[in-house]
mmCIF file of C-alpha atoms and ligand atoms in Angstrom:
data_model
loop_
_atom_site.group_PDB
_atom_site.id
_atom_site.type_symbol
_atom_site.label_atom_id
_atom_site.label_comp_id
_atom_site.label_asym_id
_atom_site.label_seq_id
_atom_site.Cartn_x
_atom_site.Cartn_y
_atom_site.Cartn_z
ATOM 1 C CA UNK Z 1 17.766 -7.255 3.802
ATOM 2 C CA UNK Z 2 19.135 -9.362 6.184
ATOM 3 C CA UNK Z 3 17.395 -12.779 7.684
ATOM 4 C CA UNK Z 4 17.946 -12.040 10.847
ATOM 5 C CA UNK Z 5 16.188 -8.701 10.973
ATOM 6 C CA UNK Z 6 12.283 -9.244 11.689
ATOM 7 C CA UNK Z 7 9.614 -8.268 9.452
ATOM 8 C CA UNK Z 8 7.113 -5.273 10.733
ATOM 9 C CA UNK Z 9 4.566 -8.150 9.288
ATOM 10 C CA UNK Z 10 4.079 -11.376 8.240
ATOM 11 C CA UNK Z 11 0.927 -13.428 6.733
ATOM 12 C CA UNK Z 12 1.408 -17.310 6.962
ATOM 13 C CA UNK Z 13 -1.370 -19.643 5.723
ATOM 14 C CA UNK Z 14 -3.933 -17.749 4.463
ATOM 15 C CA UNK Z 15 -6.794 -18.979 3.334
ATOM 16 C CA UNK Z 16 -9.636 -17.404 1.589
ATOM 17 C CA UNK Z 17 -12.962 -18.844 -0.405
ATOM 18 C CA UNK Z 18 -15.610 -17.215 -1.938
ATOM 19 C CA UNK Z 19 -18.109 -19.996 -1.676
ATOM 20 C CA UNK Z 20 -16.547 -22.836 -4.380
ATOM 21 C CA UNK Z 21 -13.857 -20.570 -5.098
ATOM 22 C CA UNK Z 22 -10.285 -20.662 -3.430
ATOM 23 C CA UNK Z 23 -9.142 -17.232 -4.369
ATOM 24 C CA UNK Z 24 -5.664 -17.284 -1.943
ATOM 25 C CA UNK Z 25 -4.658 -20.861 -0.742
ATOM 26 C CA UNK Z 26 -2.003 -20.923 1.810
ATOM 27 C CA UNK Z 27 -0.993 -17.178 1.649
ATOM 28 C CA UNK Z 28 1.969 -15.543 2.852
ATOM 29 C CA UNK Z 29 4.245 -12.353 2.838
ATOM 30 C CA UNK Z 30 6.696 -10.603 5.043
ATOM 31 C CA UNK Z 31 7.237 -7.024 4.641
ATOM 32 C CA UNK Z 32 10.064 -5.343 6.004
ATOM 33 C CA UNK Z 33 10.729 -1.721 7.292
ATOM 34 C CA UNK Z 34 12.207 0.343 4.302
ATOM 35 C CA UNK Z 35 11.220 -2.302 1.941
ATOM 36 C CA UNK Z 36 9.637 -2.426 -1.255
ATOM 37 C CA UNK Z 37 7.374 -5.372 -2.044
ATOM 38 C CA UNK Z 38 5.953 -6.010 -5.078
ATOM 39 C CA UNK Z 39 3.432 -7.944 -5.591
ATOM 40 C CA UNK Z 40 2.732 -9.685 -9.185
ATOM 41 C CA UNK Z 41 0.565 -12.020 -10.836
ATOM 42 C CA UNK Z 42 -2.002 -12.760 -13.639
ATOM 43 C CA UNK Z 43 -5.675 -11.164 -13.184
ATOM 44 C CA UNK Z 44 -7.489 -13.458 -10.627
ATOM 45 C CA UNK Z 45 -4.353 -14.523 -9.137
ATOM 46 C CA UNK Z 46 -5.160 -13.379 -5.321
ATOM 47 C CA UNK Z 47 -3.537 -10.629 -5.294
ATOM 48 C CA UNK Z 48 -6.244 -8.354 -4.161
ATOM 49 C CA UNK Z 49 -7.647 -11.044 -2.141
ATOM 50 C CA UNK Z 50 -4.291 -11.484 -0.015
ATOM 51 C CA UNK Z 51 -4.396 -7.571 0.484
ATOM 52 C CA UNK Z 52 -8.129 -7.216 1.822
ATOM 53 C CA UNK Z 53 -7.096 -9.879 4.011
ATOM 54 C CA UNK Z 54 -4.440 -8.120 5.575
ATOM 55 C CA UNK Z 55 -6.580 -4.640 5.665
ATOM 56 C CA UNK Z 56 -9.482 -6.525 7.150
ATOM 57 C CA UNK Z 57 -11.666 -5.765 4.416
ATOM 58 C CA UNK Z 58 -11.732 -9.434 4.250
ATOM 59 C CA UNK Z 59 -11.345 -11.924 7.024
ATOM 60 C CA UNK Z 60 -9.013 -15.231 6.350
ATOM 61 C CA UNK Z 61 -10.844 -18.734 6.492
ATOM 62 C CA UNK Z 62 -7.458 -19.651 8.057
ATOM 63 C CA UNK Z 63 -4.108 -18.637 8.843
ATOM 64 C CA UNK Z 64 -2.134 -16.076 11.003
ATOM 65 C CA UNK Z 65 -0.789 -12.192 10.886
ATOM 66 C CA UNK Z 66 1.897 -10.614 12.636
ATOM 67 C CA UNK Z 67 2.946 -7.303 13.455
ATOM 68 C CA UNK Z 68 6.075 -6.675 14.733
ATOM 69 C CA UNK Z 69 6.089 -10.240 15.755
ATOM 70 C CA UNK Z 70 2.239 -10.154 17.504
ATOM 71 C CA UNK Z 71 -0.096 -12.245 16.413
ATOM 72 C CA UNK Z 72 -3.064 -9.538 14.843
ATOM 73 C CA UNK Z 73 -6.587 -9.808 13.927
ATOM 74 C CA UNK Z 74 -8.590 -7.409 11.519
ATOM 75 C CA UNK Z 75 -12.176 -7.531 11.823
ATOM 76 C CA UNK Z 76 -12.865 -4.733 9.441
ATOM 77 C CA UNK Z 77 -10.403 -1.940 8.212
ATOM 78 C CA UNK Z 78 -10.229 0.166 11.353
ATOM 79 C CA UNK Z 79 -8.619 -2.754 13.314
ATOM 80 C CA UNK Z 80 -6.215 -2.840 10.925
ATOM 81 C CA UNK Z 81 -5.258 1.194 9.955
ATOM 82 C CA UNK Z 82 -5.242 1.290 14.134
ATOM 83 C CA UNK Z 83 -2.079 -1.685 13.576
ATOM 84 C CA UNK Z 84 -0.342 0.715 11.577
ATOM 85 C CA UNK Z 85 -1.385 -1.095 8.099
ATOM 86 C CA UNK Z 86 -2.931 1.518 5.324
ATOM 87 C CA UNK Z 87 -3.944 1.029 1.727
ATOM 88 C CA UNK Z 88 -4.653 3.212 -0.849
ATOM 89 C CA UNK Z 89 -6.304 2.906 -4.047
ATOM 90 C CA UNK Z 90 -6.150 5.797 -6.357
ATOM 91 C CA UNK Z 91 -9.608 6.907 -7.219
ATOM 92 C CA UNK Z 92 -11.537 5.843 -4.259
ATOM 93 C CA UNK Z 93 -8.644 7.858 -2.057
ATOM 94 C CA UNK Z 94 -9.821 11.687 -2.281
ATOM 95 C CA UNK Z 95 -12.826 14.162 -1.611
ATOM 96 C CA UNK Z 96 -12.951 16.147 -5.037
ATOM 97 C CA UNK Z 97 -14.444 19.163 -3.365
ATOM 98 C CA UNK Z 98 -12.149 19.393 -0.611
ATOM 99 C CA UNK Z 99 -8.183 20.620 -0.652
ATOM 100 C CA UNK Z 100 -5.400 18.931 0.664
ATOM 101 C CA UNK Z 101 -5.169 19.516 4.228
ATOM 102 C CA UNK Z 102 -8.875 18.600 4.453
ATOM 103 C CA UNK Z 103 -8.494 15.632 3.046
ATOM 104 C CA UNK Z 104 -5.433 14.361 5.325
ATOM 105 C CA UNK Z 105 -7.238 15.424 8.174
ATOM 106 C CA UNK Z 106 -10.711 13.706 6.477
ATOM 107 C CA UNK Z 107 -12.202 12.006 9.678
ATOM 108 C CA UNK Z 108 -10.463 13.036 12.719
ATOM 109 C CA UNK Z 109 -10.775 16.962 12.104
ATOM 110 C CA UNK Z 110 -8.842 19.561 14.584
ATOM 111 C CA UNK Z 111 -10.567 21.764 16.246
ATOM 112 C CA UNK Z 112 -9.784 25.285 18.044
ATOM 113 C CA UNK Z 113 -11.951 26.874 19.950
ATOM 114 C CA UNK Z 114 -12.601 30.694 19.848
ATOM 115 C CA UNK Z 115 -14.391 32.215 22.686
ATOM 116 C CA UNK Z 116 -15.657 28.600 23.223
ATOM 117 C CA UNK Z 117 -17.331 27.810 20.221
ATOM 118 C CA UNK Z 118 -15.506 25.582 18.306
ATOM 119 C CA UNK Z 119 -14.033 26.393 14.596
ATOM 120 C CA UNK Z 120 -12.111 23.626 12.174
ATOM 121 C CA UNK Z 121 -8.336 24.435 12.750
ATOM 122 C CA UNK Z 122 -7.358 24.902 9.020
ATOM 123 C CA UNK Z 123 -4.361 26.995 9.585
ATOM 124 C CA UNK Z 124 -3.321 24.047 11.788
ATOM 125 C CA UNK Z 125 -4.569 21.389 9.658
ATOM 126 C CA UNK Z 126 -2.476 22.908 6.639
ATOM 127 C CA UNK Z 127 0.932 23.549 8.258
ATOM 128 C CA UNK Z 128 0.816 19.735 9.775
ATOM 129 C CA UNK Z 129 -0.198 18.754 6.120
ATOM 130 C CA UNK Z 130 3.036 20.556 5.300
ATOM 131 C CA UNK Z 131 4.607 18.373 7.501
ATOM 132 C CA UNK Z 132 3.506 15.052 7.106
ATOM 133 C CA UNK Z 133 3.877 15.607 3.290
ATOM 134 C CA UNK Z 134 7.941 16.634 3.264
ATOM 135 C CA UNK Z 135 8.896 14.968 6.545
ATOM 136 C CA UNK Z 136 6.548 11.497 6.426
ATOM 137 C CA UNK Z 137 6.035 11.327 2.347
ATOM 138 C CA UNK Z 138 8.961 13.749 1.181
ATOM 139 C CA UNK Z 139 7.175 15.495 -1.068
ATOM 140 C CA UNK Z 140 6.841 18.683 -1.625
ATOM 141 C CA UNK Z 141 3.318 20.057 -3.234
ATOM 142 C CA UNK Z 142 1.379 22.832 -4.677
ATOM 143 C CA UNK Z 143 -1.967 23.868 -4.867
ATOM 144 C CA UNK Z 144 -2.214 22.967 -1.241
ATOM 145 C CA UNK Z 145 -5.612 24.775 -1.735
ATOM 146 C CA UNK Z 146 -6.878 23.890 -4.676
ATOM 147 C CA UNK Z 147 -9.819 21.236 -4.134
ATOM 148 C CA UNK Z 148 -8.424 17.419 -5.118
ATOM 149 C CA UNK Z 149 -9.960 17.749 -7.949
ATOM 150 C CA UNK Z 150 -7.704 20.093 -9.654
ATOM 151 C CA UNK Z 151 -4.430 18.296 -8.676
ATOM 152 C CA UNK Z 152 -2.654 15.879 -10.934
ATOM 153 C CA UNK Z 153 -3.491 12.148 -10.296
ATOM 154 C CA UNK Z 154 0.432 11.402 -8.793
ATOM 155 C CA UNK Z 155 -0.247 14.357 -6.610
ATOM 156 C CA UNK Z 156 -3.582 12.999 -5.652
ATOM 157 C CA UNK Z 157 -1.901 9.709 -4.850
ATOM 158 C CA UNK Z 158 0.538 12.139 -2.752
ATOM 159 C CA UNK Z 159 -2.489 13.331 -0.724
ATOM 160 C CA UNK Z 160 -3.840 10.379 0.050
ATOM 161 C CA UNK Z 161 -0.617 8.440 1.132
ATOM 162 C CA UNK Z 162 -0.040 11.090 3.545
ATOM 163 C CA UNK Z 163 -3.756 10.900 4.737
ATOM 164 C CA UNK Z 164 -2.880 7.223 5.429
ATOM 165 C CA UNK Z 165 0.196 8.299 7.343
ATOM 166 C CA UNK Z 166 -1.597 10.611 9.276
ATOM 167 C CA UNK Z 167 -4.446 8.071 10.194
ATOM 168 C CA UNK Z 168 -2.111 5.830 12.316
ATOM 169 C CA UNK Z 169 1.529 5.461 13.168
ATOM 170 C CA UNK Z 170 2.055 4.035 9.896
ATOM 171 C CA UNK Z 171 3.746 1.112 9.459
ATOM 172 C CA UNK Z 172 3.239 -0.929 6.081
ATOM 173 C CA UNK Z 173 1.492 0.993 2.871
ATOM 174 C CA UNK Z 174 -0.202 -0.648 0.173
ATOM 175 C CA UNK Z 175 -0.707 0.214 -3.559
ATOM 176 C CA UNK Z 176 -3.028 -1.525 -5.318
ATOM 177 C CA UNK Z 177 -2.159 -0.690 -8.880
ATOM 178 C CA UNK Z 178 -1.154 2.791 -8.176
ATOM 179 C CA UNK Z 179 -0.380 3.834 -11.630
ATOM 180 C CA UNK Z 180 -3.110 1.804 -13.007
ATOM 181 C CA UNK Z 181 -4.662 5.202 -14.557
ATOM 182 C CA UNK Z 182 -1.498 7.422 -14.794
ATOM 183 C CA UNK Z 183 0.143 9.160 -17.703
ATOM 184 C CA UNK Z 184 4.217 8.523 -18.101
ATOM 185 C CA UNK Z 185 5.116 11.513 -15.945
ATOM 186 C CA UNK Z 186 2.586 10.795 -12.971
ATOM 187 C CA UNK Z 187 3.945 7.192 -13.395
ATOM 188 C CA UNK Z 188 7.456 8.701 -12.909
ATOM 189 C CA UNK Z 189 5.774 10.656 -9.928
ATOM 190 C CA UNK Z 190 4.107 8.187 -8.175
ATOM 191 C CA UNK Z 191 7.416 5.546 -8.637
ATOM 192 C CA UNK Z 192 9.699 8.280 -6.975
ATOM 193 C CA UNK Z 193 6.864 8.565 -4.329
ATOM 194 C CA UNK Z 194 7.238 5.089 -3.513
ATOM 195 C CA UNK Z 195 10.603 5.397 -3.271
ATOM 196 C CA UNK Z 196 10.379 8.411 -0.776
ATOM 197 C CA UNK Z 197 7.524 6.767 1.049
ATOM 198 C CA UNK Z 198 10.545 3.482 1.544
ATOM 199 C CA UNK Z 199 13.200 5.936 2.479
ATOM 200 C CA UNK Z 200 11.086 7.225 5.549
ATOM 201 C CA UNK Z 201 10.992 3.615 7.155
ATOM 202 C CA UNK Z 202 7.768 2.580 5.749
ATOM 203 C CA UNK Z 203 7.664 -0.945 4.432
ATOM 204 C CA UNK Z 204 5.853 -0.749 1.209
ATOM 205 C CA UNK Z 205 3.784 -3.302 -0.702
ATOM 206 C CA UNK Z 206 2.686 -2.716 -4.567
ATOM 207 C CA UNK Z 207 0.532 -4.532 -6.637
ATOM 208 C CA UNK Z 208 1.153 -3.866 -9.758
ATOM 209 C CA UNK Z 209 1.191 -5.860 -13.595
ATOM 210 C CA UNK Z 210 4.063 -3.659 -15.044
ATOM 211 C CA UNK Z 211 7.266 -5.766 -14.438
ATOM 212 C CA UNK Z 212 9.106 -2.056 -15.414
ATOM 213 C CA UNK Z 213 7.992 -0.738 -12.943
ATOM 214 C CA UNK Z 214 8.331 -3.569 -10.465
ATOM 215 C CA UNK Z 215 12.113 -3.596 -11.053
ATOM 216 C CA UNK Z 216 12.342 0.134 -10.718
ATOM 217 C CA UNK Z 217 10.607 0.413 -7.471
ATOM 218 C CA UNK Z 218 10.581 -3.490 -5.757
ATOM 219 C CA UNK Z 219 13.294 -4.747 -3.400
ATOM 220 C CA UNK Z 220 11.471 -8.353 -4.174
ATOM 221 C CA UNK Z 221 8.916 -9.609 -5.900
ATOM 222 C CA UNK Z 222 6.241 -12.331 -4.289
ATOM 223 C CA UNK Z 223 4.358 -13.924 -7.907
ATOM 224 C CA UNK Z 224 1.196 -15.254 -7.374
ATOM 225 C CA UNK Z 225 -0.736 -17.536 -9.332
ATOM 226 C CA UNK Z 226 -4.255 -19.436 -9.123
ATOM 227 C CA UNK Z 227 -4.408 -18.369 -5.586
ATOM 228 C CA UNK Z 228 -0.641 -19.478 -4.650
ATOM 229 C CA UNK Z 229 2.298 -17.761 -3.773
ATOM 230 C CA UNK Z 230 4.618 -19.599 -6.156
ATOM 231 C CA UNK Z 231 8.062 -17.303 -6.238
ATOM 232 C CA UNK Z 232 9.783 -14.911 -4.417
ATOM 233 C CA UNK Z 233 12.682 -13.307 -5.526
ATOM 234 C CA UNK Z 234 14.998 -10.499 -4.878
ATOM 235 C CA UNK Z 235 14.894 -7.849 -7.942
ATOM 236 C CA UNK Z 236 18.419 -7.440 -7.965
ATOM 237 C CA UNK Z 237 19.007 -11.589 -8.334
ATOM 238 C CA UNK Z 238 16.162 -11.746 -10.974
ATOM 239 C CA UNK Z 239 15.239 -10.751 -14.044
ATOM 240 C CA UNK Z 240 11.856 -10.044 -15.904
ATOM 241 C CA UNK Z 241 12.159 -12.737 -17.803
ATOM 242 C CA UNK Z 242 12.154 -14.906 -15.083
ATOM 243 C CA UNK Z 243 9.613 -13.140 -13.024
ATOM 244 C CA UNK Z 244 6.729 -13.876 -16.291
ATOM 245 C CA UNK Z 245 7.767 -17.299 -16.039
ATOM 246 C CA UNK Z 246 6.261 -17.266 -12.747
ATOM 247 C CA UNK Z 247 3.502 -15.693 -13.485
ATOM 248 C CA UNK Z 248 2.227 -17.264 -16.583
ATOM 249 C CA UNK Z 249 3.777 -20.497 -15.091
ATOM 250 C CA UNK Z 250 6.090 -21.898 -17.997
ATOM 251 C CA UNK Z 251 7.622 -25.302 -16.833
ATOM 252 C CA UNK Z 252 11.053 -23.876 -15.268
ATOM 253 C CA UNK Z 253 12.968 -25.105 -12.532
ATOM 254 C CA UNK Z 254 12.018 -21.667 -10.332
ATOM 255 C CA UNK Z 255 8.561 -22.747 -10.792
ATOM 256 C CA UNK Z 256 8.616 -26.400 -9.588
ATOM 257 C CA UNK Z 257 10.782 -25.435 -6.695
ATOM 258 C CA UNK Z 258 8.690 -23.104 -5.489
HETATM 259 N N1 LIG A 301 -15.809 -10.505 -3.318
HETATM 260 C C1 LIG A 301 -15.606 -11.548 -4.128
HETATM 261 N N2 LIG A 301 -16.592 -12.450 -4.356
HETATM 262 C C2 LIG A 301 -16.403 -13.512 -5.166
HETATM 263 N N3 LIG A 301 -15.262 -13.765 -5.803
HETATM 264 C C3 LIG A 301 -14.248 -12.908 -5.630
HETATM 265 C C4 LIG A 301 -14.352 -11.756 -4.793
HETATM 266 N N4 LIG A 301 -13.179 -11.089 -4.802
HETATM 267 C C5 LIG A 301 -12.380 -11.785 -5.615
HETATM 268 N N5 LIG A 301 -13.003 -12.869 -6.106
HETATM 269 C C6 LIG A 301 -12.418 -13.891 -7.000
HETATM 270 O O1 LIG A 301 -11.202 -14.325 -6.408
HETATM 271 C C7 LIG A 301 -10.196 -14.516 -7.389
HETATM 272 C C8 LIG A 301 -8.994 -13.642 -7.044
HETATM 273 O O2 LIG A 301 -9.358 -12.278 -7.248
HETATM 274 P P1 LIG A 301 -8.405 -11.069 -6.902
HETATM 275 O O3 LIG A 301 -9.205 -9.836 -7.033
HETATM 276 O O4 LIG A 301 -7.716 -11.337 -5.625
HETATM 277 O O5 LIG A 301 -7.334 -11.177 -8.092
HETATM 278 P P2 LIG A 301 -6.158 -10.190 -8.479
HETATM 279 O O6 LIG A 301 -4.905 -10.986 -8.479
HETATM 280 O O7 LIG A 301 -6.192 -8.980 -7.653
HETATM 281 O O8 LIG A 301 -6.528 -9.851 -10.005
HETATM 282 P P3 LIG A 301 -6.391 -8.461 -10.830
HETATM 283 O O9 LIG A 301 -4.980 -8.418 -11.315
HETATM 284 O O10 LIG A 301 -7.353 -8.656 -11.957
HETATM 285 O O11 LIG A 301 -6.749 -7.325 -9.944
HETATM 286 C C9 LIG A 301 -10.837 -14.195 -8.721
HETATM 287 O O12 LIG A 301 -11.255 -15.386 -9.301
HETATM 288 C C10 LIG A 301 -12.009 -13.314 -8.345
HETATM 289 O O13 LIG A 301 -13.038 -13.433 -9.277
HETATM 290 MG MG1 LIG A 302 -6.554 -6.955 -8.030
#
């Protein structure tokens, strides 16, 4: 990815305490268009923290987002899904009971009306599903009908990425650990997903504490640690090796000049 070419967002100096403790200190990330990110780090490192931030679950003690180049603030997770910004976290992403197209559509229903009383537009709501899922997601799936429930858990994560899309003209998607709970082929699933997701202009951002998967999926790699960015490196200039030096912090040059 070129320097010159501006990320869709950036976080600079982001700050974030719960009471005593300094969970992200002096966060930052830029995320590019048809990027993967990955982001890596021990447990407690800030990952999460750093993410909430930028989906306004959180709000920053101090520092600065930008979309496209516009300074943003998130005052609670609407602000930022209506900036084009979307997370998803596997379990909490689907109603069991409902299918597919119900679910993508979950809060901003269509409607038709029939002799003027007004009836959910399923029929519409599926074929736009349809859609969204080859054309946004590029994925194809089945049991379209079936409640959530009965679909795999990389197919779930299928649903609810393209419920995100649907939500807003999105821009950046975020996976916190998204095969966290995932056999190897949903794994497999879910990693091609990302892929897709990436091909269709979507700059991506993963959490994730599988460095395999990181280099199969990540363009770069931001390491946190204690609360600090301290590495970023480009997956095809790095190896694993060096990546858990980061993260656990062993006394190499990458670390001290980061
Ligand atoms: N709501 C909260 N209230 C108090 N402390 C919190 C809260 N959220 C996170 N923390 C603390 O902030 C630090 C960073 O947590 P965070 O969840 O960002 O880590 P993480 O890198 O995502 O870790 P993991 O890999 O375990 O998910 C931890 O010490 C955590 O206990
Ligand atoms: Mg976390």
């Amino acid at each position: 990815m070129s320097e010159a070419v501006q990320p869709v967002l950036s976080m600079r100096g982001i700050d974030k305490s719960f009471g005593g403790l300094r969970a992200v200190i002096d966060g930052h990330l830029e995320a590019h268009a048809g990027e993967v990110l990955a982001i890596v780090g021990d447990n407690g490192a800030g990952k999460s923290t750093l993410i909430k931030v930028l989906t306004g679950v959180y709000q920053a003690d101090a520092g600065e987002i930008r979309v496209g180049g516009q300074p943003a603030h998130f005052r609670n997770r609407r602000d930022s899904i209506n900036a084009g910004i979307d997370a998803v976290y596997q379990n909490l992403a689907l109603v069991d009971l409902l299918p597919a197209p119900a679910n993508v559509f979950l809060g901003h229903e269509r409607v038709v009306k029939v002799l003027g009383i007004p009836f959910l537009d399923n029929r519409g709501m599926r074929r736009e599903t349809v859609r969204i899922l080859q054309e946004r997601v590029g994925v194809h799936l089945d049991g379209l009908d079936q409640p959530a429930l009965n679909l795999s858990g990389g197919q779930r994560q299928a649903v609810a990425i393209a419920r995100a899309v649907n939500a807003a003209d999105l821009k950046v998607l975020v996976l916190d650990e998204p095969v966290a709970a995932l056999g190897p082929q949903e794994t497999k699933a879910t990693l091609d997903l990302v892929r897709s997701v990436r091909d269709k202009g979507i700059a991506v951002i993963i959490i994730s504490h599988n460095l395999e998967h990181v280099f199969a999926v990540a363009d770069r790699v931001q390491v946190m640690r204690g609360g600090r960015v301290v590495g970023v490196v480009n997956t095809a200039e790095s190896t694993k090796r060096e990546v858990l030096g980061l993260i656990v912090g062993a006394e190499t040059e990458e670390v001290l000049e980061a």
